[in-house]
Amino acid sequence: CVSDEVVVNFIRGICQQYRVTNAYHNFTHAFAVMHMVFSLVRKAKIYPLGQLDVLAMLVAAVCHDVDHPGTDNDFEVQCQTDLAITYNDTSVLENHHVATCFRTARQSDDHNIFDELEKKAYKHTRRVIIECIISTDMKNHFTMVAEIEKTNSLASDHKEATAMNLMMHAADIGSLLGPAPHTLEWTDRVMSEFDEQARKCREAGASVPAHMADLGSEGKRAKLQVDFIDYIVTPLWKLLEAKDQKNVGPLLGMLAEARANF
């Protein structure tokens, strides 16, 4: 059993590597995602999971954006940054977050939350953490949703990985499922990061993603959020609601309220 001291040291080590200059991708976001994952696992009847899987998901959640530079994969690849070179242009940031998670655990015995796991359990835990964090790459979003809709895989046995990846991704994009002041603050935060990346793109001579351009217009910001809700968040969360309407339904109700505010 891992000691409380080791857990605290690990979490502190991860927290210190989140960049406080990031308006959105910071430790507060990581903690919010971990809380959402915990709520889904504990209350919602999405898929039965063992204790080891729950541990792995919570670690993945708190680490899923560690040392995020405040820019996206497209920027890293366009500019051929050190991270893009290291991870061969493939899920660049997500691979970096995974590596940072395990590097932090291995920096010393008093940080290693995996040290007490047997070899087989560690291998399983590492695989779950890797897959959960990689699943937060938005490039995987439509494939994930389409595959689950097509196969109804959450209703099948031995689909723990699918369920865990879905819950992790849902939690990561779940900042709009909450009270109005909460959702509006996170909207302002993500728009601020988009503005900053657009500035960096122009300085580097890289193309500015369409959804990050001209965000000074309130109408453009509102349409961006409405489209995000309609085409990204809602279809994904509907998959979870199909498994547990009682617990997930109210969250989708708050999402509808957030949409109305825009």
PDB file of C-alpha atoms in Angstrom:
ATOM      1  CA  CYS A   1       0.000   0.000   0.000  1.00  0.00           C
ATOM      2  CA  VAL A   2       1.482   3.344  -1.017  1.00  0.00           C
ATOM      3  CA  SER A   3       1.982   5.797   1.847  1.00  0.00           C
ATOM      4  CA  ASP A   4       0.192   9.132   2.132  1.00  0.00           C
ATOM      5  CA  GLU A   5       3.570  10.877   2.073  1.00  0.00           C
ATOM      6  CA  VAL A   6       4.496   9.354  -1.289  1.00  0.00           C
ATOM      7  CA  VAL A   7       1.109  10.294  -2.761  1.00  0.00           C
ATOM      8  CA  VAL A   8       1.491  13.884  -1.538  1.00  0.00           C
ATOM      9  CA  ASN A   9       5.043  14.101  -2.898  1.00  0.00           C
ATOM     10  CA  PHE A  10       3.950  12.785  -6.283  1.00  0.00           C
ATOM     11  CA  ILE A  11       0.956  15.122  -6.562  1.00  0.00           C
ATOM     12  CA  ARG A  12       3.094  18.069  -5.447  1.00  0.00           C
ATOM     13  CA  GLY A  13       5.719  17.147  -8.031  1.00  0.00           C
ATOM     14  CA  ILE A  14       3.071  17.023 -10.757  1.00  0.00           C
ATOM     15  CA  CYS A  15       1.428  20.256  -9.588  1.00  0.00           C
ATOM     16  CA  GLN A  16       4.744  22.130  -9.721  1.00  0.00           C
ATOM     17  CA  GLN A  17       5.131  21.197 -13.389  1.00  0.00           C
ATOM     18  CA  TYR A  18       1.814  22.692 -14.454  1.00  0.00           C
ATOM     19  CA  ARG A  19       2.500  26.187 -15.788  1.00  0.00           C
ATOM     20  CA  VAL A  20       0.800  28.909 -13.772  1.00  0.00           C
ATOM     21  CA  THR A  21       1.008  31.186 -16.817  1.00  0.00           C
ATOM     22  CA  ASN A  22      -1.546  29.024 -18.646  1.00  0.00           C
ATOM     23  CA  ALA A  23      -5.020  30.492 -18.360  1.00  0.00           C
ATOM     24  CA  TYR A  24      -6.710  27.146 -19.065  1.00  0.00           C
ATOM     25  CA  HIS A  25      -4.289  24.220 -19.101  1.00  0.00           C
ATOM     26  CA  ASN A  26      -3.189  24.538 -15.485  1.00  0.00           C
ATOM     27  CA  PHE A  27      -3.395  22.460 -12.307  1.00  0.00           C
ATOM     28  CA  THR A  28      -6.901  23.750 -11.534  1.00  0.00           C
ATOM     29  CA  HIS A  29      -8.086  22.228 -14.821  1.00  0.00           C
ATOM     30  CA  ALA A  30      -6.267  18.981 -14.010  1.00  0.00           C
ATOM     31  CA  PHE A  31      -7.895  18.808 -10.577  1.00  0.00           C
ATOM     32  CA  ALA A  32     -11.328  19.525 -12.097  1.00  0.00           C
ATOM     33  CA  VAL A  33     -10.866  16.688 -14.575  1.00  0.00           C
ATOM     34  CA  MET A  34      -9.762  14.330 -11.807  1.00  0.00           C
ATOM     35  CA  HIS A  35     -12.841  15.287  -9.777  1.00  0.00           C
ATOM     36  CA  MET A  36     -15.108  14.658 -12.765  1.00  0.00           C
ATOM     37  CA  VAL A  37     -13.491  11.272 -13.386  1.00  0.00           C
ATOM     38  CA  PHE A  38     -13.920  10.370  -9.717  1.00  0.00           C
ATOM     39  CA  SER A  39     -17.586  11.383  -9.859  1.00  0.00           C
ATOM     40  CA  LEU A  40     -18.222   9.319 -12.988  1.00  0.00           C
ATOM     41  CA  VAL A  41     -16.495   6.269 -11.542  1.00  0.00           C
ATOM     42  CA  ARG A  42     -18.082   6.553  -8.105  1.00  0.00           C
ATOM     43  CA  LYS A  43     -21.654   7.608  -8.932  1.00  0.00           C
ATOM     44  CA  ALA A  44     -22.423   6.929 -12.575  1.00  0.00           C
ATOM     45  CA  LYS A  45     -23.055   3.359 -13.668  1.00  0.00           C
ATOM     46  CA  ILE A  46     -21.048   3.563 -16.886  1.00  0.00           C
ATOM     47  CA  TYR A  47     -18.963   0.397 -16.623  1.00  0.00           C
ATOM     48  CA  PRO A  48     -17.778  -1.759 -13.701  1.00  0.00           C
ATOM     49  CA  LEU A  49     -14.096  -1.139 -12.951  1.00  0.00           C
ATOM     50  CA  GLY A  50     -11.622  -2.675 -10.541  1.00  0.00           C
ATOM     51  CA  GLN A  51      -9.653  -0.704  -7.958  1.00  0.00           C
ATOM     52  CA  LEU A  52      -6.478  -0.768 -10.040  1.00  0.00           C
ATOM     53  CA  ASP A  53      -8.289   0.737 -13.018  1.00  0.00           C
ATOM     54  CA  VAL A  54      -9.772   3.469 -10.828  1.00  0.00           C
ATOM     55  CA  LEU A  55      -6.312   4.293  -9.447  1.00  0.00           C
ATOM     56  CA  ALA A  56      -4.872   4.454 -12.949  1.00  0.00           C
ATOM     57  CA  MET A  57      -7.677   6.719 -14.166  1.00  0.00           C
ATOM     58  CA  LEU A  58      -7.250   9.174 -11.296  1.00  0.00           C
ATOM     59  CA  VAL A  59      -3.481   9.345 -11.867  1.00  0.00           C
ATOM     60  CA  ALA A  60      -4.059   9.828 -15.600  1.00  0.00           C
ATOM     61  CA  ALA A  61      -6.564  12.594 -14.912  1.00  0.00           C
ATOM     62  CA  VAL A  62      -4.314  14.640 -12.645  1.00  0.00           C
ATOM     63  CA  CYS A  63      -1.374  14.179 -15.051  1.00  0.00           C
ATOM     64  CA  HIS A  64      -3.193  14.480 -18.379  1.00  0.00           C
ATOM     65  CA  ASP A  65      -1.955  18.032 -19.143  1.00  0.00           C
ATOM     66  CA  VAL A  66       1.177  18.256 -16.979  1.00  0.00           C
ATOM     67  CA  ASP A  67       3.791  20.679 -18.368  1.00  0.00           C
ATOM     68  CA  HIS A  68       1.366  21.826 -21.052  1.00  0.00           C
ATOM     69  CA  PRO A  69       3.001  24.687 -22.995  1.00  0.00           C
ATOM     70  CA  GLY A  70      -0.280  26.513 -23.654  1.00  0.00           C
ATOM     71  CA  THR A  71      -0.225  25.662 -27.347  1.00  0.00           C
ATOM     72  CA  ASP A  72      -1.755  22.714 -29.216  1.00  0.00           C
ATOM     73  CA  ASN A  73      -0.274  19.826 -31.172  1.00  0.00           C
ATOM     74  CA  ASP A  74      -0.757  21.609 -34.483  1.00  0.00           C
ATOM     75  CA  PHE A  75       1.395  24.514 -33.308  1.00  0.00           C
ATOM     76  CA  GLU A  76       4.095  22.179 -31.996  1.00  0.00           C
ATOM     77  CA  VAL A  77       4.216  20.307 -35.308  1.00  0.00           C
ATOM     78  CA  GLN A  78       4.081  23.413 -37.501  1.00  0.00           C
ATOM     79  CA  CYS A  79       6.974  24.959 -35.592  1.00  0.00           C
ATOM     80  CA  GLN A  80       8.841  21.651 -35.263  1.00  0.00           C
ATOM     81  CA  THR A  81       9.489  22.263 -31.590  1.00  0.00           C
ATOM     82  CA  ASP A  82      11.656  19.975 -29.478  1.00  0.00           C
ATOM     83  CA  LEU A  83       8.494  18.174 -28.336  1.00  0.00           C
ATOM     84  CA  ALA A  84       7.367  17.569 -31.912  1.00  0.00           C
ATOM     85  CA  ILE A  85      10.795  16.188 -32.787  1.00  0.00           C
ATOM     86  CA  THR A  86      10.855  13.991 -29.685  1.00  0.00           C
ATOM     87  CA  TYR A  87       7.421  12.477 -30.300  1.00  0.00           C
ATOM     88  CA  ASN A  88       7.547  12.318 -34.113  1.00  0.00           C
ATOM     89  CA  ASP A  89       4.591  14.659 -34.679  1.00  0.00           C
ATOM     90  CA  THR A  90       2.200  12.125 -33.146  1.00  0.00           C
ATOM     91  CA  SER A  91      -0.024  13.092 -30.177  1.00  0.00           C
ATOM     92  CA  VAL A  92       2.896  15.296 -29.223  1.00  0.00           C
ATOM     93  CA  LEU A  93       1.566  16.874 -26.048  1.00  0.00           C
ATOM     94  CA  GLU A  94      -0.256  13.774 -24.829  1.00  0.00           C
ATOM     95  CA  ASN A  95       2.892  11.668 -25.143  1.00  0.00           C
ATOM     96  CA  HIS A  96       4.799  14.363 -23.272  1.00  0.00           C
ATOM     97  CA  HIS A  97       2.229  14.375 -20.458  1.00  0.00           C
ATOM     98  CA  VAL A  98       2.501  10.598 -20.106  1.00  0.00           C
ATOM     99  CA  ALA A  99       6.297  10.684 -20.040  1.00  0.00           C
ATOM    100  CA  THR A 100       6.294  13.491 -17.468  1.00  0.00           C
ATOM    101  CA  CYS A 101       3.916  11.502 -15.255  1.00  0.00           C
ATOM    102  CA  PHE A 102       6.185   8.465 -15.100  1.00  0.00           C
ATOM    103  CA  ARG A 103       9.382  10.501 -14.995  1.00  0.00           C
ATOM    104  CA  THR A 104       8.044  12.304 -11.929  1.00  0.00           C
ATOM    105  CA  ALA A 105       7.224   9.020 -10.217  1.00  0.00           C
ATOM    106  CA  ARG A 106      10.692   7.666 -10.921  1.00  0.00           C
ATOM    107  CA  GLN A 107      12.645  10.710  -9.778  1.00  0.00           C
ATOM    108  CA  SER A 108      12.931   9.279  -6.260  1.00  0.00           C
ATOM    109  CA  ASP A 109      11.510   6.557  -4.028  1.00  0.00           C
ATOM    110  CA  ASP A 110       9.472   9.103  -2.085  1.00  0.00           C
ATOM    111  CA  HIS A 111       7.645  10.101  -5.288  1.00  0.00           C
ATOM    112  CA  ASN A 112       7.067   6.652  -6.744  1.00  0.00           C
ATOM    113  CA  ILE A 113       3.388   5.867  -6.264  1.00  0.00           C
ATOM    114  CA  PHE A 114       3.818   2.715  -8.361  1.00  0.00           C
ATOM    115  CA  ASP A 115       6.641   1.239  -6.288  1.00  0.00           C
ATOM    116  CA  GLU A 116       4.456  -1.162  -4.293  1.00  0.00           C
ATOM    117  CA  LEU A 117       2.739  -2.637  -7.350  1.00  0.00           C
ATOM    118  CA  GLU A 118       3.720  -6.083  -8.542  1.00  0.00           C
ATOM    119  CA  LYS A 119       5.170  -6.251 -12.045  1.00  0.00           C
ATOM    120  CA  LYS A 120       1.920  -7.403 -13.684  1.00  0.00           C
ATOM    121  CA  ALA A 121      -0.141  -4.765 -11.868  1.00  0.00           C
ATOM    122  CA  TYR A 122       2.333  -2.025 -12.773  1.00  0.00           C
ATOM    123  CA  LYS A 123       2.278  -3.046 -16.434  1.00  0.00           C
ATOM    124  CA  HIS A 124      -1.521  -2.910 -16.441  1.00  0.00           C
ATOM    125  CA  THR A 125      -1.618   0.440 -14.629  1.00  0.00           C
ATOM    126  CA  ARG A 126       0.920   1.953 -16.998  1.00  0.00           C
ATOM    127  CA  ARG A 127      -1.059   0.786 -20.037  1.00  0.00           C
ATOM    128  CA  VAL A 128      -4.293   2.308 -18.695  1.00  0.00           C
ATOM    129  CA  ILE A 129      -2.605   5.634 -17.913  1.00  0.00           C
ATOM    130  CA  ILE A 130      -1.014   5.793 -21.361  1.00  0.00           C
ATOM    131  CA  GLU A 131      -4.256   4.994 -23.170  1.00  0.00           C
ATOM    132  CA  CYS A 132      -6.365   7.353 -21.069  1.00  0.00           C
ATOM    133  CA  ILE A 133      -4.054  10.316 -21.615  1.00  0.00           C
ATOM    134  CA  ILE A 134      -3.603   9.620 -25.330  1.00  0.00           C
ATOM    135  CA  SER A 135      -7.412   9.459 -25.625  1.00  0.00           C
ATOM    136  CA  THR A 136      -7.572  13.168 -24.718  1.00  0.00           C
ATOM    137  CA  ASP A 137      -5.983  14.065 -28.079  1.00  0.00           C
ATOM    138  CA  MET A 138      -8.853  15.796 -29.898  1.00  0.00           C
ATOM    139  CA  LYS A 139      -7.778  14.131 -33.153  1.00  0.00           C
ATOM    140  CA  ASN A 140      -9.178  10.895 -31.716  1.00  0.00           C
ATOM    141  CA  HIS A 141     -12.553  12.399 -30.823  1.00  0.00           C
ATOM    142  CA  PHE A 142     -14.736  11.649 -33.845  1.00  0.00           C
ATOM    143  CA  THR A 143     -13.267   8.180 -34.333  1.00  0.00           C
ATOM    144  CA  MET A 144     -13.960   7.355 -30.691  1.00  0.00           C
ATOM    145  CA  VAL A 145     -17.567   8.553 -30.800  1.00  0.00           C
ATOM    146  CA  ALA A 146     -18.324   6.894 -34.145  1.00  0.00           C
ATOM    147  CA  GLU A 147     -16.838   3.566 -33.053  1.00  0.00           C
ATOM    148  CA  ILE A 148     -18.839   3.443 -29.823  1.00  0.00           C
ATOM    149  CA  GLU A 149     -22.053   4.464 -31.610  1.00  0.00           C
ATOM    150  CA  LYS A 150     -21.497   1.835 -34.303  1.00  0.00           C
ATOM    151  CA  THR A 151     -20.606  -1.090 -32.072  1.00  0.00           C
ATOM    152  CA  ASN A 152     -22.500  -0.191 -28.870  1.00  0.00           C
ATOM    153  CA  SER A 153     -19.302  -1.351 -27.202  1.00  0.00           C
ATOM    154  CA  LEU A 154     -20.200  -0.005 -23.758  1.00  0.00           C
ATOM    155  CA  ALA A 155     -22.857  -2.712 -23.629  1.00  0.00           C
ATOM    156  CA  SER A 156     -20.270  -5.443 -24.264  1.00  0.00           C
ATOM    157  CA  ASP A 157     -18.036  -7.384 -21.923  1.00  0.00           C
ATOM    158  CA  HIS A 158     -14.281  -6.782 -21.716  1.00  0.00           C
ATOM    159  CA  LYS A 159     -14.559  -3.171 -22.889  1.00  0.00           C
ATOM    160  CA  GLU A 160     -12.979  -1.560 -19.845  1.00  0.00           C
ATOM    161  CA  ALA A 161     -10.428   0.327 -21.952  1.00  0.00           C
ATOM    162  CA  THR A 162     -13.138   1.824 -24.167  1.00  0.00           C
ATOM    163  CA  ALA A 163     -15.159   2.927 -21.139  1.00  0.00           C
ATOM    164  CA  MET A 164     -12.154   4.416 -19.339  1.00  0.00           C
ATOM    165  CA  ASN A 165     -10.956   6.326 -22.397  1.00  0.00           C
ATOM    166  CA  LEU A 166     -14.458   7.666 -22.990  1.00  0.00           C
ATOM    167  CA  MET A 167     -14.856   8.858 -19.398  1.00  0.00           C
ATOM    168  CA  MET A 168     -11.413  10.472 -19.418  1.00  0.00           C
ATOM    169  CA  HIS A 169     -12.071  12.340 -22.651  1.00  0.00           C
ATOM    170  CA  ALA A 170     -15.549  13.362 -21.477  1.00  0.00           C
ATOM    171  CA  ALA A 171     -14.138  14.750 -18.240  1.00  0.00           C
ATOM    172  CA  ASP A 172     -11.426  16.632 -20.117  1.00  0.00           C
ATOM    173  CA  ILE A 173     -13.959  18.499 -22.275  1.00  0.00           C
ATOM    174  CA  GLY A 174     -16.518  18.776 -19.468  1.00  0.00           C
ATOM    175  CA  SER A 175     -15.825  22.308 -18.260  1.00  0.00           C
ATOM    176  CA  LEU A 176     -19.171  23.473 -19.688  1.00  0.00           C
ATOM    177  CA  LEU A 177     -21.155  21.022 -17.562  1.00  0.00           C
ATOM    178  CA  GLY A 178     -21.611  23.163 -14.503  1.00  0.00           C
ATOM    179  CA  PRO A 179     -23.152  26.326 -13.051  1.00  0.00           C
ATOM    180  CA  ALA A 180     -23.132  29.421 -15.285  1.00  0.00           C
ATOM    181  CA  PRO A 181     -20.375  31.361 -13.444  1.00  0.00           C
ATOM    182  CA  HIS A 182     -18.154  28.284 -13.645  1.00  0.00           C
ATOM    183  CA  THR A 183     -18.703  27.696 -17.363  1.00  0.00           C
ATOM    184  CA  LEU A 184     -18.277  31.370 -18.261  1.00  0.00           C
ATOM    185  CA  GLU A 185     -14.977  31.573 -16.373  1.00  0.00           C
ATOM    186  CA  TRP A 186     -13.564  28.527 -18.152  1.00  0.00           C
ATOM    187  CA  THR A 187     -14.752  29.928 -21.475  1.00  0.00           C
ATOM    188  CA  ASP A 188     -12.844  33.141 -20.818  1.00  0.00           C
ATOM    189  CA  ARG A 189      -9.798  31.108 -19.859  1.00  0.00           C
ATOM    190  CA  VAL A 190      -9.732  28.982 -23.002  1.00  0.00           C
ATOM    191  CA  MET A 191     -10.327  32.025 -25.201  1.00  0.00           C
ATOM    192  CA  SER A 192      -7.380  33.734 -23.526  1.00  0.00           C
ATOM    193  CA  GLU A 193      -5.157  30.767 -24.364  1.00  0.00           C
ATOM    194  CA  PHE A 194      -6.433  30.730 -27.939  1.00  0.00           C
ATOM    195  CA  ASP A 195      -5.586  34.428 -28.273  1.00  0.00           C
ATOM    196  CA  GLU A 196      -2.091  33.780 -26.941  1.00  0.00           C
ATOM    197  CA  GLN A 197      -1.494  30.911 -29.352  1.00  0.00           C
ATOM    198  CA  ALA A 198      -2.730  33.031 -32.267  1.00  0.00           C
ATOM    199  CA  ARG A 199      -0.155  35.654 -31.295  1.00  0.00           C
ATOM    200  CA  LYS A 200       2.598  33.023 -31.125  1.00  0.00           C
ATOM    201  CA  CYS A 201       1.545  31.661 -34.526  1.00  0.00           C
ATOM    202  CA  ARG A 202       1.827  35.076 -36.125  1.00  0.00           C
ATOM    203  CA  GLU A 203       5.245  35.632 -34.543  1.00  0.00           C
ATOM    204  CA  ALA A 204       6.482  32.238 -35.743  1.00  0.00           C
ATOM    205  CA  GLY A 205       5.038  32.605 -39.242  1.00  0.00           C
ATOM    206  CA  ALA A 206       2.712  29.653 -38.627  1.00  0.00           C
ATOM    207  CA  SER A 207      -0.898  29.522 -39.759  1.00  0.00           C
ATOM    208  CA  VAL A 208      -3.488  30.509 -37.153  1.00  0.00           C
ATOM    209  CA  PRO A 209      -6.200  27.846 -36.661  1.00  0.00           C
ATOM    210  CA  ALA A 210      -9.580  29.136 -37.832  1.00  0.00           C
ATOM    211  CA  HIS A 211     -11.169  28.698 -34.411  1.00  0.00           C
ATOM    212  CA  MET A 212      -8.463  30.857 -32.820  1.00  0.00           C
ATOM    213  CA  ALA A 213      -8.667  33.773 -35.262  1.00  0.00           C
ATOM    214  CA  ASP A 214     -10.512  37.042 -34.615  1.00  0.00           C
ATOM    215  CA  LEU A 215     -11.791  36.147 -31.153  1.00  0.00           C
ATOM    216  CA  GLY A 216     -12.265  39.805 -30.258  1.00  0.00           C
ATOM    217  CA  SER A 217     -15.842  39.487 -31.530  1.00  0.00           C
ATOM    218  CA  GLU A 218     -18.366  38.362 -28.913  1.00  0.00           C
ATOM    219  CA  GLY A 219     -20.399  36.777 -31.693  1.00  0.00           C
ATOM    220  CA  LYS A 220     -17.439  34.688 -32.864  1.00  0.00           C
ATOM    221  CA  ARG A 221     -16.679  33.556 -29.309  1.00  0.00           C
ATOM    222  CA  ALA A 222     -20.308  32.613 -28.707  1.00  0.00           C
ATOM    223  CA  LYS A 223     -20.606  30.674 -31.982  1.00  0.00           C
ATOM    224  CA  LEU A 224     -17.376  28.842 -31.212  1.00  0.00           C
ATOM    225  CA  GLN A 225     -18.744  27.640 -27.883  1.00  0.00           C
ATOM    226  CA  VAL A 226     -22.164  26.730 -29.269  1.00  0.00           C
ATOM    227  CA  ASP A 227     -20.548  24.682 -32.041  1.00  0.00           C
ATOM    228  CA  PHE A 228     -18.251  23.033 -29.496  1.00  0.00           C
ATOM    229  CA  ILE A 229     -21.261  22.046 -27.404  1.00  0.00           C
ATOM    230  CA  ASP A 230     -23.350  20.847 -30.361  1.00  0.00           C
ATOM    231  CA  TYR A 231     -20.738  18.899 -32.312  1.00  0.00           C
ATOM    232  CA  ILE A 232     -18.178  17.826 -29.718  1.00  0.00           C
ATOM    233  CA  VAL A 233     -19.406  17.783 -26.119  1.00  0.00           C
ATOM    234  CA  THR A 234     -23.053  16.742 -26.471  1.00  0.00           C
ATOM    235  CA  PRO A 235     -22.582  13.674 -28.746  1.00  0.00           C
ATOM    236  CA  LEU A 236     -19.870  12.348 -26.439  1.00  0.00           C
ATOM    237  CA  TRP A 237     -21.796  12.889 -23.229  1.00  0.00           C
ATOM    238  CA  LYS A 238     -24.927  11.386 -24.780  1.00  0.00           C
ATOM    239  CA  LEU A 239     -23.021   8.098 -24.916  1.00  0.00           C
ATOM    240  CA  LEU A 240     -22.556   8.289 -21.150  1.00  0.00           C
ATOM    241  CA  GLU A 241     -26.168   9.334 -20.591  1.00  0.00           C
ATOM    242  CA  ALA A 242     -27.312   6.218 -22.457  1.00  0.00           C
ATOM    243  CA  LYS A 243     -25.626   4.151 -19.750  1.00  0.00           C
ATOM    244  CA  ASP A 244     -26.885   6.143 -16.751  1.00  0.00           C
ATOM    245  CA  GLN A 245     -29.565   8.754 -17.420  1.00  0.00           C
ATOM    246  CA  LYS A 246     -30.227   9.298 -13.713  1.00  0.00           C
ATOM    247  CA  ASN A 247     -26.747  10.585 -12.882  1.00  0.00           C
ATOM    248  CA  VAL A 248     -25.560  11.929 -16.245  1.00  0.00           C
ATOM    249  CA  GLY A 249     -28.839  13.499 -17.389  1.00  0.00           C
ATOM    250  CA  PRO A 250     -28.651  16.455 -14.949  1.00  0.00           C
ATOM    251  CA  LEU A 251     -25.170  17.281 -16.218  1.00  0.00           C
ATOM    252  CA  LEU A 252     -26.483  17.466 -19.780  1.00  0.00           C
ATOM    253  CA  GLY A 253     -29.216  19.741 -18.434  1.00  0.00           C
ATOM    254  CA  MET A 254     -26.534  22.141 -17.189  1.00  0.00           C
ATOM    255  CA  LEU A 255     -24.804  21.874 -20.572  1.00  0.00           C
ATOM    256  CA  ALA A 256     -28.030  22.982 -22.247  1.00  0.00           C
ATOM    257  CA  GLU A 257     -28.204  25.946 -19.859  1.00  0.00           C
ATOM    258  CA  ALA A 258     -24.617  26.852 -20.701  1.00  0.00           C
ATOM    259  CA  ARG A 259     -25.475  26.763 -24.403  1.00  0.00           C
ATOM    260  CA  ALA A 260     -28.404  29.110 -23.824  1.00  0.00           C
ATOM    261  CA  ASN A 261     -26.073  31.588 -22.107  1.00  0.00           C
ATOM    262  CA  PHE A 262     -24.038  31.940 -25.293  1.00  0.00           C
TER     263      PHE A 262
END
